[in-house]
Amino acid sequence: MELLDGRAVATAIKTRLKEETETFVAAGRRRPKLVAVLAGDNAASAAYVRNKERACAQAGFDSEVIRLPQDVTEDELLATVRRLNADSRVDGFIVQLPLPRHIRAQRILMAIDPAKDVDGFHPANFGRMALGLDGFIPATPYGILLLLEHYQIQTAGLEAVVLGRSHIVGLPMSILLAQKRSTGNATVTLVHSRTADLKAHTRRADLLIAAIGRPGFVTGDMVKPGAIVIDVGINRVKAPERKSGYRLSGDVDFDSVRTRAAYLTPVPGGVGPMTVAGLLMNTMKAYKRTVQGPR
Ligand code: NDP
């Protein structure tokens, strides 16, 4: 079994982006800038946003985190979005999910200028992605495609099974893998909580992508020998022996699956860093559109 080292691939992408950034800066341009809006006090969200800030620094990007209180109103949040839409020094921004419960996330995401929507969650970008038009691909599926590409894994003709149908991971992943594109052309099945005999599907997958948010859900007996297994899950599991009190677990039971799979992503160090790399790639794309004009 070969581990797909998302951390190393993400580092290589950040190094390339940094070189590109410095070329622009040497030519007298400003740096690309990514802003993250963090509303409330979700510990996991705060950690993700810290990672994104750190990654921006590694790529030579400017970054900023706008922290809003847990009881921020929808109107205040919308005002922040509108301000960022209008700020010509900001190339892209994200509103970190999940939002506090009293906020209608869809209303906020709809207000983001699609040209700055580097998470690719706005319907305009989702629609463009689905039609194979140029736009922003949601960062996690994008990161997975970049990882497959890096390892030169050919997806054409594979039976791909995507486990989970969320709008940010499973659904776009299933669409992208089915498209006529490199790292596409797979025969895709999308399974979810209402799927009958889920195991029958996963067992015939040459490429299995797990994105359900259930620690260790995919066990060795659910995996076809020689499969490529991508573990998107990031789940906090209680671990009293650790200082933090928790450890991170994927949706895949690493120990039983590693003896069956040909390729497997670790958690942490697999899809997580690749998601951040996808976000930075989108930010560079938004930046280039501003400094070089649309292509
Ligand atoms: P959601 O909770 O939005 O979606 C989960 C999906 O899994 C749903 O479609 C749900 O089905 C399905 N599901 C849940 N339980 C089962 C089950 N027992 N059997 C079959 N299907 C099931 O999750 P996300 O897509 O947002 O996230 C999934 C995981 O990926 C989480 O651990 C999350 O933390 C992680 N994640 C990691 C990222 C990264 O950067 N690596 C980025 C984003 C997420 P139904 O639709 O029927 O309810």
JSON list of N, CA and C and ligand atoms in Angstrom, two decimals, residues 48 140 163-170 191-194 198 210-214 217 231-235 251 271-272 275, ligand 1:
[
{"chain": "A", "resi": 48, "resn": "TYR", "atom": "N", "xyz": [-8.99, 25.37, 11.48]},
{"chain": "A", "resi": 48, "resn": "TYR", "atom": "CA", "xyz": [-8.90, 25.38, 10.01]},
{"chain": "A", "resi": 48, "resn": "TYR", "atom": "C", "xyz": [-8.44, 26.75, 9.51]},
{"chain": "A", "resi": 140, "resn": "THR", "atom": "N", "xyz": [-12.13, 21.15, -1.52]},
{"chain": "A", "resi": 140, "resn": "THR", "atom": "CA", "xyz": [-11.81, 19.75, -1.16]},
{"chain": "A", "resi": 140, "resn": "THR", "atom": "C", "xyz": [-11.78, 18.84, -2.39]},
{"chain": "A", "resi": 163, "resn": "LEU", "atom": "N", "xyz": [-18.83, 8.31, -1.20]},
{"chain": "A", "resi": 163, "resn": "LEU", "atom": "CA", "xyz": [-19.65, 8.05, -0.01]},
{"chain": "A", "resi": 163, "resn": "LEU", "atom": "C", "xyz": [-19.95, 9.40, 0.65]},
{"chain": "A", "resi": 164, "resn": "GLY", "atom": "N", "xyz": [-21.19, 9.85, 0.56]},
{"chain": "A", "resi": 164, "resn": "GLY", "atom": "CA", "xyz": [-21.59, 11.16, 1.10]},
{"chain": "A", "resi": 164, "resn": "GLY", "atom": "C", "xyz": [-21.96, 12.09, -0.03]},
{"chain": "A", "resi": 165, "resn": "ARG", "atom": "N", "xyz": [-23.04, 12.88, 0.16]},
{"chain": "A", "resi": 165, "resn": "ARG", "atom": "CA", "xyz": [-23.53, 13.75, -0.93]},
{"chain": "A", "resi": 165, "resn": "ARG", "atom": "C", "xyz": [-23.63, 15.21, -0.51]},
{"chain": "A", "resi": 166, "resn": "SER", "atom": "N", "xyz": [-22.73, 15.65, 0.39]},
{"chain": "A", "resi": 166, "resn": "SER", "atom": "CA", "xyz": [-22.78, 17.06, 0.81]},
{"chain": "A", "resi": 166, "resn": "SER", "atom": "C", "xyz": [-22.47, 17.96, -0.38]},
{"chain": "A", "resi": 167, "resn": "HIS", "atom": "N", "xyz": [-22.96, 19.20, -0.29]},
{"chain": "A", "resi": 167, "resn": "HIS", "atom": "CA", "xyz": [-22.76, 20.15, -1.40]},
{"chain": "A", "resi": 167, "resn": "HIS", "atom": "C", "xyz": [-21.31, 20.59, -1.51]},
{"chain": "A", "resi": 168, "resn": "ILE", "atom": "N", "xyz": [-20.54, 20.41, -0.43]},
{"chain": "A", "resi": 168, "resn": "ILE", "atom": "CA", "xyz": [-19.16, 20.91, -0.48]},
{"chain": "A", "resi": 168, "resn": "ILE", "atom": "C", "xyz": [-18.14, 19.81, -0.81]},
{"chain": "A", "resi": 169, "resn": "VAL", "atom": "N", "xyz": [-18.50, 18.55, -0.61]},
{"chain": "A", "resi": 169, "resn": "VAL", "atom": "CA", "xyz": [-17.54, 17.49, -0.91]},
{"chain": "A", "resi": 169, "resn": "VAL", "atom": "C", "xyz": [-18.14, 16.42, -1.86]},
{"chain": "A", "resi": 170, "resn": "GLY", "atom": "N", "xyz": [-19.04, 15.58, -1.33]},
{"chain": "A", "resi": 170, "resn": "GLY", "atom": "CA", "xyz": [-19.47, 14.39, -2.08]},
{"chain": "A", "resi": 170, "resn": "GLY", "atom": "C", "xyz": [-20.11, 14.70, -3.42]},
{"chain": "A", "resi": 191, "resn": "VAL", "atom": "N", "xyz": [-23.23, 7.29, -3.05]},
{"chain": "A", "resi": 191, "resn": "VAL", "atom": "CA", "xyz": [-24.02, 6.61, -2.02]},
{"chain": "A", "resi": 191, "resn": "VAL", "atom": "C", "xyz": [-24.16, 7.49, -0.78]},
{"chain": "A", "resi": 192, "resn": "HIS", "atom": "N", "xyz": [-25.19, 7.23, 0.00]},
{"chain": "A", "resi": 192, "resn": "HIS", "atom": "CA", "xyz": [-25.53, 8.11, 1.12]},
{"chain": "A", "resi": 192, "resn": "HIS", "atom": "C", "xyz": [-26.30, 7.31, 2.17]},
{"chain": "A", "resi": 193, "resn": "SER", "atom": "N", "xyz": [-26.89, 8.02, 3.12]},
{"chain": "A", "resi": 193, "resn": "SER", "atom": "CA", "xyz": [-27.50, 7.32, 4.25]},
{"chain": "A", "resi": 193, "resn": "SER", "atom": "C", "xyz": [-28.74, 6.51, 3.86]},
{"chain": "A", "resi": 194, "resn": "ARG", "atom": "N", "xyz": [-29.33, 6.76, 2.70]},
{"chain": "A", "resi": 194, "resn": "ARG", "atom": "CA", "xyz": [-30.53, 6.02, 2.28]},
{"chain": "A", "resi": 194, "resn": "ARG", "atom": "C", "xyz": [-30.19, 4.93, 1.26]},
{"chain": "A", "resi": 198, "resn": "LEU", "atom": "N", "xyz": [-25.10, -0.68, 1.12]},
{"chain": "A", "resi": 198, "resn": "LEU", "atom": "CA", "xyz": [-23.98, 0.22, 0.82]},
{"chain": "A", "resi": 198, "resn": "LEU", "atom": "C", "xyz": [-22.68, -0.54, 0.54]},
{"chain": "A", "resi": 210, "resn": "ALA", "atom": "N", "xyz": [-14.42, 8.60, 0.71]},
{"chain": "A", "resi": 210, "resn": "ALA", "atom": "CA", "xyz": [-15.30, 8.59, 1.88]},
{"chain": "A", "resi": 210, "resn": "ALA", "atom": "C", "xyz": [-15.40, 9.98, 2.47]},
{"chain": "A", "resi": 211, "resn": "ALA", "atom": "N", "xyz": [-16.62, 10.54, 2.48]},
{"chain": "A", "resi": 211, "resn": "ALA", "atom": "CA", "xyz": [-16.85, 11.88, 3.03]},
{"chain": "A", "resi": 211, "resn": "ALA", "atom": "C", "xyz": [-18.20, 11.87, 3.75]},
{"chain": "A", "resi": 212, "resn": "ILE", "atom": "N", "xyz": [-18.23, 11.22, 4.92]},
{"chain": "A", "resi": 212, "resn": "ILE", "atom": "CA", "xyz": [-19.51, 11.13, 5.63]},
{"chain": "A", "resi": 212, "resn": "ILE", "atom": "C", "xyz": [-19.47, 11.66, 7.06]},
{"chain": "A", "resi": 213, "resn": "GLY", "atom": "N", "xyz": [-18.29, 11.82, 7.62]},
{"chain": "A", "resi": 213, "resn": "GLY", "atom": "CA", "xyz": [-18.22, 12.34, 8.99]},
{"chain": "A", "resi": 213, "resn": "GLY", "atom": "C", "xyz": [-18.53, 11.29, 10.05]},
{"chain": "A", "resi": 214, "resn": "ARG", "atom": "N", "xyz": [-18.15, 10.03, 9.77]},
{"chain": "A", "resi": 214, "resn": "ARG", "atom": "CA", "xyz": [-18.33, 8.95, 10.76]},
{"chain": "A", "resi": 214, "resn": "ARG", "atom": "C", "xyz": [-16.98, 8.27, 10.96]},
{"chain": "A", "resi": 217, "resn": "PHE", "atom": "N", "xyz": [-15.68, 4.50, 9.69]},
{"chain": "A", "resi": 217, "resn": "PHE", "atom": "CA", "xyz": [-16.86, 3.84, 9.11]},
{"chain": "A", "resi": 217, "resn": "PHE", "atom": "C", "xyz": [-16.48, 2.78, 8.06]},
{"chain": "A", "resi": 231, "resn": "ASP", "atom": "N", "xyz": [-9.68, 9.33, 1.98]},
{"chain": "A", "resi": 231, "resn": "ASP", "atom": "CA", "xyz": [-10.39, 9.54, 3.24]},
{"chain": "A", "resi": 231, "resn": "ASP", "atom": "C", "xyz": [-10.52, 11.05, 3.50]},
{"chain": "A", "resi": 232, "resn": "VAL", "atom": "N", "xyz": [-11.73, 11.56, 3.32]},
{"chain": "A", "resi": 232, "resn": "VAL", "atom": "CA", "xyz": [-11.95, 12.99, 3.50]},
{"chain": "A", "resi": 232, "resn": "VAL", "atom": "C", "xyz": [-12.26, 13.33, 4.96]},
{"chain": "A", "resi": 233, "resn": "GLY", "atom": "N", "xyz": [-12.74, 12.36, 5.71]},
{"chain": "A", "resi": 233, "resn": "GLY", "atom": "CA", "xyz": [-13.23, 12.62, 7.06]},
{"chain": "A", "resi": 233, "resn": "GLY", "atom": "C", "xyz": [-12.21, 13.26, 7.98]},
{"chain": "A", "resi": 234, "resn": "ILE", "atom": "N", "xyz": [-12.68, 14.23, 8.73]},
{"chain": "A", "resi": 234, "resn": "ILE", "atom": "CA", "xyz": [-11.87, 14.79, 9.82]},
{"chain": "A", "resi": 234, "resn": "ILE", "atom": "C", "xyz": [-12.82, 14.79, 11.03]},
{"chain": "A", "resi": 235, "resn": "ASN", "atom": "N", "xyz": [-12.64, 13.83, 11.90]},
{"chain": "A", "resi": 235, "resn": "ASN", "atom": "CA", "xyz": [-13.55, 13.70, 13.03]},
{"chain": "A", "resi": 235, "resn": "ASN", "atom": "C", "xyz": [-12.76, 13.76, 14.33]},
{"chain": "A", "resi": 251, "resn": "ASP", "atom": "N", "xyz": [-12.79, 8.94, 8.09]},
{"chain": "A", "resi": 251, "resn": "ASP", "atom": "CA", "xyz": [-13.99, 8.10, 7.92]},
{"chain": "A", "resi": 251, "resn": "ASP", "atom": "C", "xyz": [-13.60, 6.67, 7.59]},
{"chain": "A", "resi": 271, "resn": "VAL", "atom": "N", "xyz": [-6.12, 14.55, 2.78]},
{"chain": "A", "resi": 271, "resn": "VAL", "atom": "CA", "xyz": [-6.99, 15.49, 2.07]},
{"chain": "A", "resi": 271, "resn": "VAL", "atom": "C", "xyz": [-7.00, 16.88, 2.73]},
{"chain": "A", "resi": 272, "resn": "GLY", "atom": "N", "xyz": [-6.79, 16.94, 4.05]},
{"chain": "A", "resi": 272, "resn": "GLY", "atom": "CA", "xyz": [-6.82, 18.23, 4.76]},
{"chain": "A", "resi": 272, "resn": "GLY", "atom": "C", "xyz": [-5.88, 19.26, 4.14]},
{"chain": "A", "resi": 275, "resn": "THR", "atom": "N", "xyz": [-6.91, 20.30, 0.64]},
{"chain": "A", "resi": 275, "resn": "THR", "atom": "CA", "xyz": [-8.03, 21.24, 0.59]},
{"chain": "A", "resi": 275, "resn": "THR", "atom": "C", "xyz": [-7.50, 22.67, 0.67]},
{"chain": "B", "resi": 1, "resn": "NDP", "atom": "P1", "xyz": [-22.07, 16.28, 5.78]},
{"chain": "B", "resi": 1, "resn": "NDP", "atom": "O1", "xyz": [-22.45, 15.93, 7.19]},
{"chain": "B", "resi": 1, "resn": "NDP", "atom": "O2", "xyz": [-22.52, 17.55, 5.19]},
{"chain": "B", "resi": 1, "resn": "NDP", "atom": "O3", "xyz": [-22.54, 15.09, 4.82]},
{"chain": "B", "resi": 1, "resn": "NDP", "atom": "C1", "xyz": [-22.37, 13.77, 5.18]},
{"chain": "B", "resi": 1, "resn": "NDP", "atom": "C2", "xyz": [-22.90, 12.89, 4.09]},
{"chain": "B", "resi": 1, "resn": "NDP", "atom": "O4", "xyz": [-22.65, 11.53, 4.50]},
{"chain": "B", "resi": 1, "resn": "NDP", "atom": "C3", "xyz": [-24.39, 13.01, 3.86]},
{"chain": "B", "resi": 1, "resn": "NDP", "atom": "O5", "xyz": [-24.64, 12.92, 2.48]},
{"chain": "B", "resi": 1, "resn": "NDP", "atom": "C4", "xyz": [-24.97, 11.81, 4.58]},
{"chain": "B", "resi": 1, "resn": "NDP", "atom": "O6", "xyz": [-26.11, 11.24, 3.96]},
{"chain": "B", "resi": 1, "resn": "NDP", "atom": "C5", "xyz": [-23.86, 10.80, 4.45]},
{"chain": "B", "resi": 1, "resn": "NDP", "atom": "N1", "xyz": [-23.88, 9.85, 5.57]},
{"chain": "B", "resi": 1, "resn": "NDP", "atom": "C6", "xyz": [-23.82, 10.12, 6.90]},
{"chain": "B", "resi": 1, "resn": "NDP", "atom": "N2", "xyz": [-23.85, 8.98, 7.61]},
{"chain": "B", "resi": 1, "resn": "NDP", "atom": "C7", "xyz": [-23.94, 7.97, 6.73]},
{"chain": "B", "resi": 1, "resn": "NDP", "atom": "C8", "xyz": [-24.02, 6.58, 6.86]},
{"chain": "B", "resi": 1, "resn": "NDP", "atom": "N3", "xyz": [-24.00, 5.98, 8.05]},
{"chain": "B", "resi": 1, "resn": "NDP", "atom": "N4", "xyz": [-24.10, 5.84, 5.73]},
{"chain": "B", "resi": 1, "resn": "NDP", "atom": "C9", "xyz": [-24.11, 6.43, 4.52]},
{"chain": "B", "resi": 1, "resn": "NDP", "atom": "N5", "xyz": [-24.03, 7.76, 4.34]},
{"chain": "B", "resi": 1, "resn": "NDP", "atom": "C10", "xyz": [-23.95, 8.52, 5.43]},
{"chain": "B", "resi": 1, "resn": "NDP", "atom": "O7", "xyz": [-20.49, 16.13, 5.76]},
{"chain": "B", "resi": 1, "resn": "NDP", "atom": "P2", "xyz": [-19.32, 16.85, 4.90]},
{"chain": "B", "resi": 1, "resn": "NDP", "atom": "O8", "xyz": [-19.34, 16.37, 3.50]},
{"chain": "B", "resi": 1, "resn": "NDP", "atom": "O9", "xyz": [-19.30, 18.29, 5.16]},
{"chain": "B", "resi": 1, "resn": "NDP", "atom": "O10", "xyz": [-18.06, 16.23, 5.63]},
{"chain": "B", "resi": 1, "resn": "NDP", "atom": "C11", "xyz": [-17.81, 14.85, 5.67]},
{"chain": "B", "resi": 1, "resn": "NDP", "atom": "C12", "xyz": [-16.53, 14.60, 6.45]},
{"chain": "B", "resi": 1, "resn": "NDP", "atom": "O11", "xyz": [-15.45, 15.23, 5.78]},
{"chain": "B", "resi": 1, "resn": "NDP", "atom": "C13", "xyz": [-16.51, 15.19, 7.86]},
{"chain": "B", "resi": 1, "resn": "NDP", "atom": "O12", "xyz": [-15.72, 14.35, 8.68]},
{"chain": "B", "resi": 1, "resn": "NDP", "atom": "C14", "xyz": [-15.82, 16.52, 7.69]},
{"chain": "B", "resi": 1, "resn": "NDP", "atom": "O13", "xyz": [-15.19, 16.97, 8.87]},
{"chain": "B", "resi": 1, "resn": "NDP", "atom": "C15", "xyz": [-14.82, 16.17, 6.63]},
{"chain": "B", "resi": 1, "resn": "NDP", "atom": "N6", "xyz": [-14.37, 17.29, 5.82]},
{"chain": "B", "resi": 1, "resn": "NDP", "atom": "C16", "xyz": [-13.04, 17.34, 5.58]},
{"chain": "B", "resi": 1, "resn": "NDP", "atom": "C17", "xyz": [-12.52, 18.31, 4.77]},
{"chain": "B", "resi": 1, "resn": "NDP", "atom": "C18", "xyz": [-11.07, 18.31, 4.52]},
{"chain": "B", "resi": 1, "resn": "NDP", "atom": "O14", "xyz": [-10.50, 19.32, 4.22]},
{"chain": "B", "resi": 1, "resn": "NDP", "atom": "N7", "xyz": [-10.40, 17.15, 4.59]},
{"chain": "B", "resi": 1, "resn": "NDP", "atom": "C19", "xyz": [-13.36, 19.36, 4.19]},
{"chain": "B", "resi": 1, "resn": "NDP", "atom": "C20", "xyz": [-14.78, 19.17, 4.43]},
{"chain": "B", "resi": 1, "resn": "NDP", "atom": "C21", "xyz": [-15.24, 18.16, 5.24]},
{"chain": "B", "resi": 1, "resn": "NDP", "atom": "P3", "xyz": [-27.51, 12.04, 3.86]},
{"chain": "B", "resi": 1, "resn": "NDP", "atom": "O15", "xyz": [-27.30, 13.04, 2.77]},
{"chain": "B", "resi": 1, "resn": "NDP", "atom": "O16", "xyz": [-28.45, 10.97, 3.46]},
{"chain": "B", "resi": 1, "resn": "NDP", "atom": "O17", "xyz": [-27.77, 12.63, 5.18]}
]
